Amino acid sequence: MANVEIDRVLALQQANVWKMKTSTAAERKARIIRLRDRLLAAGEEVAEALYKDMGRPKVEMPFDVQNSIDTANEAIEHLDEWMAPAPVRPNIQNPSVKAYIHYEARGTVLILGPWNFPFHLCVEPLISALAAGNSAVIKPASMAPATSAVLAKIVRDVFDESEVAVFEGSSDVANALLEKPFDHVFFTGSPKVGKIIMAAAAKNLTSVTLELGGKNPAIIDDTADLDEAASGIVTSRVMNNGQTCLSIDYVLVPEARKKDLIDKMSSVIKELTYTDGKFDSTKTGRFIDDRNFERVKGYVDDAVKRGATVAFGGASSPNELTMEPTILTEVPADAEIMQDEIFGPVTVVLPYSTIGDALSTIQRHGKPLGSLVFSTDEAFVENFIQNTTSGGVSVNSWAGHYFDGSLPFGGVNGSGIGSYHSIYGFKAFSHERAVWQRGVTKVAA
């Protein structure tokens, strides 16, 4: 049944491809404005759904809805300039020669959403896809069914199926969609599933954007403001219960500053997540399911068995799927928690003696989605940038490179392929078509 319905919708969208591709900036803006206006009224229903799915504190709702509205407003404001042909200086110097890049919509695109931010991380790429002139099929995460249902309702309220459609359901639905010849696939999720998506897309030679993850490091030097560092690191671990692709997995800090950092991180955790002197899980949310709770608890238990110390937190409730934000120290390099992305409210603090040792540790952990540096020393920051790799780097502010739309956001290899946000999202859903012409002039009507 799912296959029949998918084929029906895909046929509608493919029949509408040229209307969408050749749509004017005004027509594309009109679609985005319809979506934005619906989002303006959606705050409460989205917040309720996220609370039902993940126990998300309603105070975090602006991340999902307001960020989506901001994305829409930026596209509306700048779409004319994004769509304009980009002139290129031709190598052949001839007055009659002209070269430029024409941004052509890819066609019909598939957006596969994640469960950790199941609303915003479907809506944001959708806005980019619409700005570029595409039709879209969205498959929200089945692990967040309440949010998936709200998203599907919003899309039905705003769009005809020939423009945007939503398919809810299990991984079987996602697999059925991946068999179809979409013109681009945009996926946000884990590297493990990213490999499956890329392999499936390859069967149709479909281009992909993969927004994945990794073990994101933070490094602190002797010049860093520890209050600023503690606040940024803890925020990354408290937001959405640490189930955030840019959360900091481990922190490298000079040995002499380790205790001060842990004390300050502990204070920030209490400030953000405690009520009347006790951990209050309503301020953090819960794990999405039993499997992820047991996975992260298993990381902590394994680390402790191998000699790690719980410097703060550690309490958890399997019935409520909650865990107090936890700080681990003396964690050996072979501990399970140092091999995989944590995706939960646990932070490892590792002391270092020399910058060379710290950089070697980071280099051993692949290519993460983001890195975080706390330092006022320009030479230290530059040394870090030159000797590490990641999708992006933020200095003295957690996730600055994510929230600033002037920059492309994406990973590298295991943490992702391609990037988006702002004009980079428009380009991700566009084919950069090279145009070279000679002897072309305007003909009088």
CSV table of C-alpha atoms in Angstrom, one decimal:
chain,number,residue,atom,x,y,z
A,1,MET,CA,0.0,0.0,0.0
A,2,ALA,CA,2.8,2.4,0.9
A,3,ASN,CA,4.5,1.8,-2.4
A,4,VAL,CA,1.3,2.6,-4.4
A,5,GLU,CA,0.8,5.9,-2.4
A,6,ILE,CA,4.5,6.8,-2.8
A,7,ASP,CA,4.3,6.2,-6.6
A,8,ARG,CA,1.1,8.3,-6.8
A,9,VAL,CA,2.6,11.3,-5.0
A,10,LEU,CA,5.9,11.0,-6.8
A,11,ALA,CA,4.1,11.0,-10.2
A,12,LEU,CA,2.3,14.2,-9.1
A,13,GLN,CA,5.5,15.9,-8.1
A,14,GLN,CA,7.4,14.8,-11.2
A,15,ALA,CA,4.6,16.1,-13.4
A,16,ASN,CA,4.9,19.5,-11.6
A,17,VAL,CA,8.7,19.6,-11.8
A,18,TRP,CA,8.9,22.2,-14.6
A,19,LYS,CA,6.3,24.5,-13.0
A,20,MET,CA,8.4,24.4,-9.8
A,21,LYS,CA,11.7,24.8,-11.5
A,22,THR,CA,10.7,27.8,-13.6
A,23,SER,CA,8.8,29.5,-10.8
A,24,THR,CA,9.7,33.1,-10.1
A,25,ALA,CA,11.2,34.4,-6.9
A,26,ALA,CA,7.8,35.9,-6.1
A,27,GLU,CA,6.1,32.5,-6.5
A,28,ARG,CA,8.7,30.7,-4.4
A,29,LYS,CA,8.5,33.4,-1.7
A,30,ALA,CA,4.7,33.0,-1.7
A,31,ARG,CA,5.1,29.3,-0.8
A,32,ILE,CA,7.6,30.0,1.9
A,33,ILE,CA,5.4,32.8,3.3
A,34,ARG,CA,2.4,30.4,3.5
A,35,LEU,CA,4.6,28.0,5.5
A,36,ARG,CA,6.0,30.8,7.7
A,37,ASP,CA,2.5,32.1,8.5
A,38,ARG,CA,1.4,28.6,9.5
A,39,LEU,CA,4.5,28.2,11.7
A,40,LEU,CA,3.6,31.5,13.5
A,41,ALA,CA,0.5,29.8,14.8
A,42,ALA,CA,2.1,26.4,15.5
A,43,GLY,CA,4.2,27.1,18.6
A,44,GLU,CA,2.0,25.4,21.2
A,45,GLU,CA,1.1,22.3,19.1
A,46,VAL,CA,4.8,21.8,18.3
A,47,ALA,CA,5.8,22.2,21.9
A,48,GLU,CA,3.2,19.8,23.1
A,49,ALA,CA,4.3,17.2,20.5
A,50,LEU,CA,8.0,17.5,21.5
A,51,TYR,CA,7.1,17.1,25.1
A,52,LYS,CA,5.1,14.0,24.4
A,53,ASP,CA,7.8,12.5,22.3
A,54,MET,CA,10.9,13.4,24.3
A,55,GLY,CA,9.9,15.3,27.5
A,56,ARG,CA,11.4,18.4,25.9
A,57,PRO,CA,11.0,21.5,28.1
A,58,LYS,CA,8.6,23.9,26.5
A,59,VAL,CA,11.1,26.7,27.1
A,60,GLU,CA,13.2,25.1,24.3
A,61,MET,CA,10.4,25.4,21.8
A,62,PRO,CA,11.8,28.6,20.2
A,63,PHE,CA,14.7,26.5,18.9
A,64,ASP,CA,12.4,24.5,16.8
A,65,VAL,CA,9.7,27.0,15.7
A,66,GLN,CA,11.4,30.4,15.9
A,67,ASN,CA,14.5,29.2,14.2
A,68,SER,CA,12.3,27.8,11.4
A,69,ILE,CA,10.6,31.1,11.1
A,70,ASP,CA,13.9,32.9,11.0
A,71,THR,CA,15.1,30.6,8.3
A,72,ALA,CA,11.9,31.4,6.3
A,73,ASN,CA,12.3,35.1,6.8
A,74,GLU,CA,15.9,35.0,5.6
A,75,ALA,CA,15.0,33.1,2.4
A,76,ILE,CA,12.2,35.6,1.7
A,77,GLU,CA,14.5,38.6,2.2
A,78,HIS,CA,17.4,37.2,0.1
A,79,LEU,CA,15.9,34.9,-2.5
A,80,ASP,CA,16.1,37.4,-5.4
A,81,GLU,CA,19.9,37.7,-5.0
A,82,TRP,CA,20.3,33.9,-4.4
A,83,MET,CA,18.5,33.2,-7.7
A,84,ALA,CA,20.4,35.7,-9.7
A,85,PRO,CA,22.9,34.3,-12.2
A,86,ALA,CA,26.4,34.4,-10.8
A,87,PRO,CA,28.7,36.0,-13.3
A,88,VAL,CA,32.1,34.3,-13.9
A,89,ARG,CA,35.0,35.9,-15.7
A,90,PRO,CA,35.7,33.7,-18.8
A,91,ASN,CA,39.2,32.6,-19.6
A,92,ILE,CA,38.6,33.5,-23.2
A,93,GLN,CA,38.9,37.3,-23.4
A,94,ASN,CA,36.4,38.2,-26.1
A,95,PRO,CA,33.8,41.0,-25.8
A,96,SER,CA,31.1,38.8,-27.1
A,97,VAL,CA,31.7,36.0,-24.6
A,98,LYS,CA,29.7,35.7,-21.4
A,99,ALA,CA,29.9,33.1,-18.6
A,100,TYR,CA,27.8,32.6,-15.6
A,101,ILE,CA,26.3,30.0,-13.2
A,102,HIS,CA,22.6,29.4,-13.4
A,103,TYR,CA,21.1,27.9,-10.2
A,104,GLU,CA,18.7,25.2,-11.4
A,105,ALA,CA,16.3,23.4,-9.1
A,106,ARG,CA,17.3,19.7,-8.7
A,107,GLY,CA,13.7,18.6,-9.1
A,108,THR,CA,11.9,16.3,-6.6
A,109,VAL,CA,13.8,15.9,-3.4
A,110,LEU,CA,13.5,13.6,-0.4
A,111,ILE,CA,14.1,14.9,3.1
A,112,LEU,CA,14.7,12.3,5.8
A,113,GLY,CA,14.4,13.8,9.3
A,114,PRO,CA,16.0,12.8,12.6
A,115,TRP,CA,14.4,12.1,15.9
A,116,ASN,CA,16.4,14.4,18.1
A,117,PHE,CA,15.0,17.6,16.5
A,118,PRO,CA,12.2,16.1,14.5
A,119,PHE,CA,10.5,19.3,13.6
A,120,HIS,CA,13.1,22.0,12.9
A,121,LEU,CA,15.5,19.6,11.1
A,122,CYS,CA,12.7,18.7,8.6
A,123,VAL,CA,11.4,22.3,8.2
A,124,GLU,CA,14.7,24.0,7.7
A,125,PRO,CA,15.9,21.9,4.7
A,126,LEU,CA,12.3,22.1,3.3
A,127,ILE,CA,12.6,25.9,3.2
A,128,SER,CA,15.9,25.6,1.3
A,129,ALA,CA,14.4,23.1,-1.1
A,130,LEU,CA,11.4,25.4,-1.8
A,131,ALA,CA,13.7,28.4,-2.2
A,132,ALA,CA,15.6,26.6,-4.8
A,133,GLY,CA,12.4,25.6,-6.7
A,134,ASN,CA,12.0,22.0,-5.8
A,135,SER,CA,9.1,19.9,-4.8
A,136,ALA,CA,9.7,17.7,-1.7
A,137,VAL,CA,8.7,14.6,0.1
A,138,ILE,CA,9.4,14.5,3.8
A,139,LYS,CA,9.8,11.4,5.9
A,140,PRO,CA,9.9,12.4,9.6
A,141,ALA,CA,11.4,10.2,12.3
A,142,SER,CA,9.0,7.4,13.4
A,143,MET,CA,10.6,7.6,16.9
A,144,ALA,CA,8.9,11.0,17.4
A,145,PRO,CA,5.3,10.1,16.3
A,146,ALA,CA,3.5,13.1,17.9
A,147,THR,CA,5.9,15.6,16.2
A,148,SER,CA,5.6,13.7,13.0
A,149,ALA,CA,1.9,14.0,13.1
A,150,VAL,CA,2.0,17.7,13.7
A,151,LEU,CA,4.4,18.2,10.9
A,152,ALA,CA,2.3,16.2,8.5
A,153,LYS,CA,-0.8,18.3,9.5
A,154,ILE,CA,1.0,21.6,8.9
A,155,VAL,CA,2.3,20.5,5.5
A,156,ARG,CA,-1.2,19.4,4.5
A,157,ASP,CA,-2.6,22.7,5.6
A,158,VAL,CA,-0.1,24.7,3.5
A,159,PHE,CA,0.8,22.7,0.4
A,160,ASP,CA,-0.7,20.7,-2.4
A,161,GLU,CA,0.8,17.2,-2.7
A,162,SER,CA,2.4,18.2,-6.0
A,163,GLU,CA,4.5,20.7,-4.0
A,164,VAL,CA,5.2,19.0,-0.6
A,165,ALA,CA,4.0,15.7,0.9
A,166,VAL,CA,4.8,13.9,4.1
A,167,PHE,CA,5.0,10.1,4.6
A,168,GLU,CA,4.8,8.9,8.1
A,169,GLY,CA,5.6,5.4,9.3
A,170,SER,CA,8.4,3.0,10.1
A,171,SER,CA,11.8,2.4,8.5
A,172,ASP,CA,9.9,0.3,5.9
A,173,VAL,CA,8.4,3.5,4.5
A,174,ALA,CA,11.8,5.1,4.4
A,175,ASN,CA,13.3,2.1,2.6
A,176,ALA,CA,10.4,2.2,0.1
A,177,LEU,CA,11.1,5.9,-0.5
A,178,LEU,CA,14.8,5.3,-1.0
A,179,GLU,CA,14.1,2.9,-3.8
A,180,LYS,CA,12.5,5.8,-5.8
A,181,PRO,CA,14.5,8.0,-8.3
A,182,PHE,CA,14.5,11.2,-6.4
A,183,ASP,CA,16.7,14.0,-7.7
A,184,HIS,CA,18.4,14.6,-4.3
A,185,VAL,CA,18.3,13.1,-0.8
A,186,PHE,CA,18.8,15.2,2.3
A,187,PHE,CA,19.4,13.1,5.4
A,188,THR,CA,20.0,14.1,9.1
A,189,GLY,CA,21.0,11.3,11.5
A,190,SER,CA,23.7,8.9,12.5
A,191,PRO,CA,26.8,8.0,10.4
A,192,LYS,CA,25.6,4.3,10.6
A,193,VAL,CA,22.3,5.1,8.9
A,194,GLY,CA,24.0,7.7,6.6
A,195,LYS,CA,26.0,4.9,5.0
A,196,ILE,CA,22.7,3.0,4.3
A,197,ILE,CA,21.2,6.2,2.8
A,198,MET,CA,24.2,6.8,0.6
A,199,ALA,CA,24.3,3.2,-0.7
A,200,ALA,CA,20.6,3.3,-1.5
A,201,ALA,CA,20.9,6.7,-3.3
A,202,ALA,CA,23.8,5.3,-5.3
A,203,LYS,CA,21.5,2.8,-7.0
A,204,ASN,CA,19.8,5.7,-8.7
A,205,LEU,CA,22.9,7.9,-8.9
A,206,THR,CA,21.1,10.3,-6.7
A,207,SER,CA,23.1,13.1,-5.1
A,208,VAL,CA,23.0,13.4,-1.3
A,209,THR,CA,23.5,15.8,1.6
A,210,LEU,CA,24.3,13.9,4.8
A,211,GLU,CA,24.2,15.8,8.1
A,212,LEU,CA,25.7,13.3,10.6
A,213,GLY,CA,27.7,13.6,13.8
A,214,GLY,CA,30.8,12.5,15.6
A,215,LYS,CA,32.8,12.9,18.8
A,216,ASN,CA,32.9,16.7,19.2
A,217,PRO,CA,35.9,18.0,21.2
A,218,ALA,CA,36.4,21.2,23.2
A,219,ILE,CA,39.8,22.5,24.1
A,220,ILE,CA,40.7,25.0,26.8
A,221,ASP,CA,44.0,26.8,27.2
A,222,ASP,CA,45.6,28.9,30.0
A,223,THR,CA,44.0,32.1,28.6
A,224,ALA,CA,40.4,30.9,28.5
A,225,ASP,CA,37.6,32.3,30.6
A,226,LEU,CA,36.5,29.2,32.5
A,227,ASP,CA,33.1,30.6,33.4
A,228,GLU,CA,32.5,31.1,29.7
A,229,ALA,CA,33.8,27.6,28.9
A,230,ALA,CA,31.8,25.9,31.6
A,231,SER,CA,28.6,27.6,30.5
A,232,GLY,CA,29.1,26.6,26.8
A,233,ILE,CA,30.1,23.0,27.4
A,234,VAL,CA,27.3,22.4,29.9
A,235,THR,CA,24.6,24.0,27.7
A,236,SER,CA,25.6,21.7,24.9
A,237,ARG,CA,25.0,18.7,27.2
A,238,VAL,CA,21.8,19.9,28.9
A,239,MET,CA,20.0,21.1,25.8
A,240,ASN,CA,17.7,18.3,24.6
A,241,ASN,CA,19.3,16.0,27.2
A,242,GLY,CA,22.5,16.0,25.3
A,243,GLN,CA,20.9,14.5,22.2
A,244,THR,CA,22.3,17.2,20.0
A,245,CYS,CA,24.7,16.7,17.1
A,246,LEU,CA,27.0,19.5,18.3
A,247,SER,CA,27.1,18.4,21.9
A,248,ILE,CA,30.6,18.3,23.3
A,249,ASP,CA,31.7,14.7,24.1
A,250,TYR,CA,35.0,15.5,25.7
A,251,VAL,CA,37.0,18.4,27.0
A,252,LEU,CA,40.7,18.8,27.0
A,253,VAL,CA,42.0,21.2,29.7
A,254,PRO,CA,45.4,22.0,31.2
A,255,GLU,CA,46.0,19.8,34.2
A,256,ALA,CA,46.3,22.8,36.5
A,257,ARG,CA,42.8,24.1,35.5
A,258,LYS,CA,40.9,20.8,35.5
A,259,LYS,CA,39.5,21.1,39.1
A,260,ASP,CA,38.4,24.6,38.6
A,261,LEU,CA,36.7,23.7,35.3
A,262,ILE,CA,34.9,20.8,36.9
A,263,ASP,CA,33.7,22.9,39.8
A,264,LYS,CA,32.4,25.6,37.5
A,265,MET,CA,30.7,23.0,35.2
A,266,SER,CA,29.1,21.5,38.3
A,267,SER,CA,27.7,24.9,39.3
A,268,VAL,CA,26.3,25.5,35.9
A,269,ILE,CA,24.6,22.1,35.9
A,270,LYS,CA,23.0,22.9,39.2
A,271,GLU,CA,21.9,26.3,38.0
A,272,LEU,CA,20.3,24.9,34.8
A,273,THR,CA,18.9,21.6,35.9
A,274,TYR,CA,18.2,21.7,39.7
A,275,THR,CA,15.1,22.6,41.6
A,276,ASP,CA,15.3,22.9,45.4
A,277,GLY,CA,18.7,21.3,45.5
A,278,LYS,CA,17.8,18.3,43.4
A,279,PHE,CA,18.1,17.3,39.8
A,280,ASP,CA,14.9,18.2,37.9
A,281,SER,CA,14.5,16.2,34.7
A,282,THR,CA,11.7,18.4,33.5
A,283,LYS,CA,14.4,20.9,32.7
A,284,THR,CA,16.4,18.6,30.4
A,285,GLY,CA,14.0,16.1,28.9
A,286,ARG,CA,14.5,12.4,28.6
A,287,PHE,CA,16.1,9.8,26.3
A,288,ILE,CA,14.1,9.1,23.2
A,289,ASP,CA,13.8,5.4,24.1
A,290,ASP,CA,15.0,2.5,26.3
A,291,ARG,CA,17.8,1.5,23.9
A,292,ASN,CA,19.4,4.9,24.0
A,293,PHE,CA,19.1,5.2,27.7
A,294,GLU,CA,20.8,1.8,28.2
A,295,ARG,CA,23.5,2.7,25.7
A,296,VAL,CA,24.6,5.8,27.5
A,297,LYS,CA,24.3,4.3,30.9
A,298,GLY,CA,26.4,1.4,29.6
A,299,TYR,CA,29.1,3.9,28.5
A,300,VAL,CA,29.2,5.3,32.1
A,301,ASP,CA,29.2,1.9,33.7
A,302,ASP,CA,32.0,0.7,31.4
A,303,ALA,CA,34.1,3.7,32.0
A,304,VAL,CA,33.8,3.4,35.8
A,305,LYS,CA,34.7,-0.3,35.6
A,306,ARG,CA,37.9,0.7,33.8
A,307,GLY,CA,38.9,3.2,36.5
A,308,ALA,CA,37.0,6.4,35.6
A,309,THR,CA,35.7,8.7,38.3
A,310,VAL,CA,32.2,10.3,38.4
A,311,ALA,CA,33.1,13.8,39.3
A,312,PHE,CA,29.5,15.0,39.2
A,313,GLY,CA,26.1,13.5,38.7
A,314,GLY,CA,25.7,9.9,37.6
A,315,ALA,CA,22.1,9.3,38.9
A,316,SER,CA,19.6,7.9,36.4
A,317,SER,CA,16.1,6.5,36.2
A,318,PRO,CA,15.4,3.7,33.8
A,319,ASN,CA,11.6,4.1,34.4
A,320,GLU,CA,11.7,7.7,33.5
A,321,LEU,CA,14.5,7.4,30.9
A,322,THR,CA,16.4,10.3,32.6
A,323,MET,CA,20.0,10.8,33.6
A,324,GLU,CA,21.5,13.6,35.7
A,325,PRO,CA,24.1,15.6,33.7
A,326,THR,CA,27.3,13.7,34.4
A,327,ILE,CA,31.0,14.6,34.4
A,328,LEU,CA,33.6,11.8,34.1
A,329,THR,CA,37.3,12.1,34.7
A,330,GLU,CA,40.3,9.6,34.6
A,331,VAL,CA,38.6,8.0,31.6
A,332,PRO,CA,41.0,5.5,29.8
A,333,ALA,CA,41.4,5.8,26.1
A,334,ASP,CA,40.0,2.4,25.4
A,335,ALA,CA,36.7,3.0,27.3
A,336,GLU,CA,33.6,2.5,25.2
A,337,ILE,CA,32.6,6.1,25.8
A,338,MET,CA,35.8,7.3,24.0
A,339,GLN,CA,35.0,5.2,20.9
A,340,ASP,CA,31.5,6.3,20.0
A,341,GLU,CA,29.4,9.5,19.9
A,342,ILE,CA,27.7,9.8,23.3
A,343,PHE,CA,24.5,11.5,22.4
A,344,GLY,CA,23.4,12.0,26.0
A,345,PRO,CA,24.1,14.2,29.1
A,346,VAL,CA,27.6,12.9,29.8
A,347,THR,CA,30.9,14.9,29.4
A,348,VAL,CA,34.4,13.5,29.7
A,349,VAL,CA,37.1,15.9,31.0
A,350,LEU,CA,40.6,15.0,30.1
A,351,PRO,CA,43.7,16.9,31.3
A,352,TYR,CA,46.6,17.5,29.0
A,353,SER,CA,50.3,18.5,29.6
A,354,THR,CA,51.2,19.8,26.1
A,355,ILE,CA,49.3,21.1,23.2
A,356,GLY,CA,50.9,18.4,21.1
A,357,ASP,CA,49.3,15.7,23.4
A,358,ALA,CA,45.9,17.4,23.2
A,359,LEU,CA,46.0,17.7,19.4
A,360,SER,CA,47.0,14.0,19.1
A,361,THR,CA,44.0,13.0,21.2
A,362,ILE,CA,41.7,15.0,18.9
A,363,GLN,CA,43.3,13.6,15.7
A,364,ARG,CA,42.7,10.1,16.9
A,365,HIS,CA,39.0,10.6,17.0
A,366,GLY,CA,38.2,11.1,13.4
A,367,LYS,CA,36.5,14.1,11.8
A,368,PRO,CA,33.7,15.4,14.1
A,369,LEU,CA,30.9,17.7,13.1
A,370,GLY,CA,32.1,20.5,15.3
A,371,SER,CA,35.0,21.6,17.5
A,372,LEU,CA,35.0,24.2,20.3
A,373,VAL,CA,38.0,26.3,21.4
A,374,PHE,CA,38.2,28.5,24.5
A,375,SER,CA,41.2,30.8,24.2
A,376,THR,CA,42.0,34.4,23.7
A,377,ASP,CA,45.4,33.5,22.2
A,378,GLU,CA,45.3,34.0,18.4
A,379,ALA,CA,48.3,31.7,17.9
A,380,PHE,CA,46.7,28.9,20.0
A,381,VAL,CA,43.5,29.2,18.0
A,382,GLU,CA,45.3,29.2,14.7
A,383,ASN,CA,47.4,26.2,15.7
A,384,PHE,CA,44.3,24.3,16.6
A,385,ILE,CA,42.6,25.1,13.3
A,386,GLN,CA,45.6,24.1,11.2
A,387,ASN,CA,46.2,20.8,13.1
A,388,THR,CA,42.7,19.4,13.5
A,389,THR,CA,39.7,18.8,11.2
A,390,SER,CA,35.9,19.1,11.7
A,391,GLY,CA,32.9,20.3,9.9
A,392,GLY,CA,33.2,23.6,11.7
A,393,VAL,CA,34.9,25.4,14.6
A,394,SER,CA,33.5,27.8,17.2
A,395,VAL,CA,35.8,29.9,19.3
A,396,ASN,CA,34.6,31.1,22.7
A,397,SER,CA,31.0,30.3,22.0
A,398,TRP,CA,29.3,26.9,21.7
A,399,ALA,CA,27.8,26.2,18.2
A,400,GLY,CA,28.5,29.8,17.0
A,401,HIS,CA,29.2,28.4,13.5
A,402,TYR,CA,25.7,26.7,13.6
A,403,PHE,CA,23.7,29.7,14.7
A,404,ASP,CA,25.4,32.2,12.4
A,405,GLY,CA,23.6,31.8,9.0
A,406,SER,CA,26.5,33.4,7.1
A,407,LEU,CA,28.4,30.2,7.3
A,408,PRO,CA,27.9,26.8,5.7
A,409,PHE,CA,27.0,24.1,8.2
A,410,GLY,CA,27.9,20.5,7.6
A,411,GLY,CA,30.4,17.7,8.4
A,412,VAL,CA,33.3,16.1,6.7
A,413,ASN,CA,33.4,12.4,5.7
A,414,GLY,CA,32.1,10.5,8.8
A,415,SER,CA,30.3,13.5,10.1
A,416,GLY,CA,28.6,14.5,6.9
A,417,ILE,CA,28.7,15.3,3.2
A,418,GLY,CA,27.7,18.7,1.9
A,419,SER,CA,26.4,21.7,3.9
A,420,TYR,CA,23.4,23.9,4.2
A,421,HIS,CA,22.0,27.0,6.0
A,422,SER,CA,21.2,30.3,4.3
A,423,ILE,CA,22.5,30.5,0.7
A,424,TYR,CA,24.3,27.3,1.3
A,425,GLY,CA,21.0,25.5,1.7
A,426,PHE,CA,19.7,27.1,-1.5
A,427,LYS,CA,22.9,25.8,-3.3
A,428,ALA,CA,22.6,22.3,-1.7
A,429,PHE,CA,19.2,21.9,-3.4
A,430,SER,CA,20.4,23.5,-6.7
A,431,HIS,CA,22.4,22.3,-9.7
A,432,GLU,CA,25.1,24.9,-10.4
A,433,ARG,CA,24.6,24.9,-14.2
A,434,ALA,CA,27.6,26.3,-16.1
A,435,VAL,CA,26.5,28.6,-19.0
A,436,TRP,CA,29.0,29.9,-21.6
A,437,GLN,CA,27.7,31.9,-24.5
A,438,ARG,CA,29.1,34.0,-27.4
A,439,GLY,CA,27.5,36.4,-29.8
A,440,VAL,CA,24.2,36.7,-28.0
A,441,THR,CA,22.4,40.0,-28.0
A,442,LYS,CA,19.0,41.2,-27.1
A,443,VAL,CA,16.6,41.2,-30.0
A,444,ALA,CA,14.1,44.1,-30.2
A,445,ALA,CA,10.5,43.0,-29.9
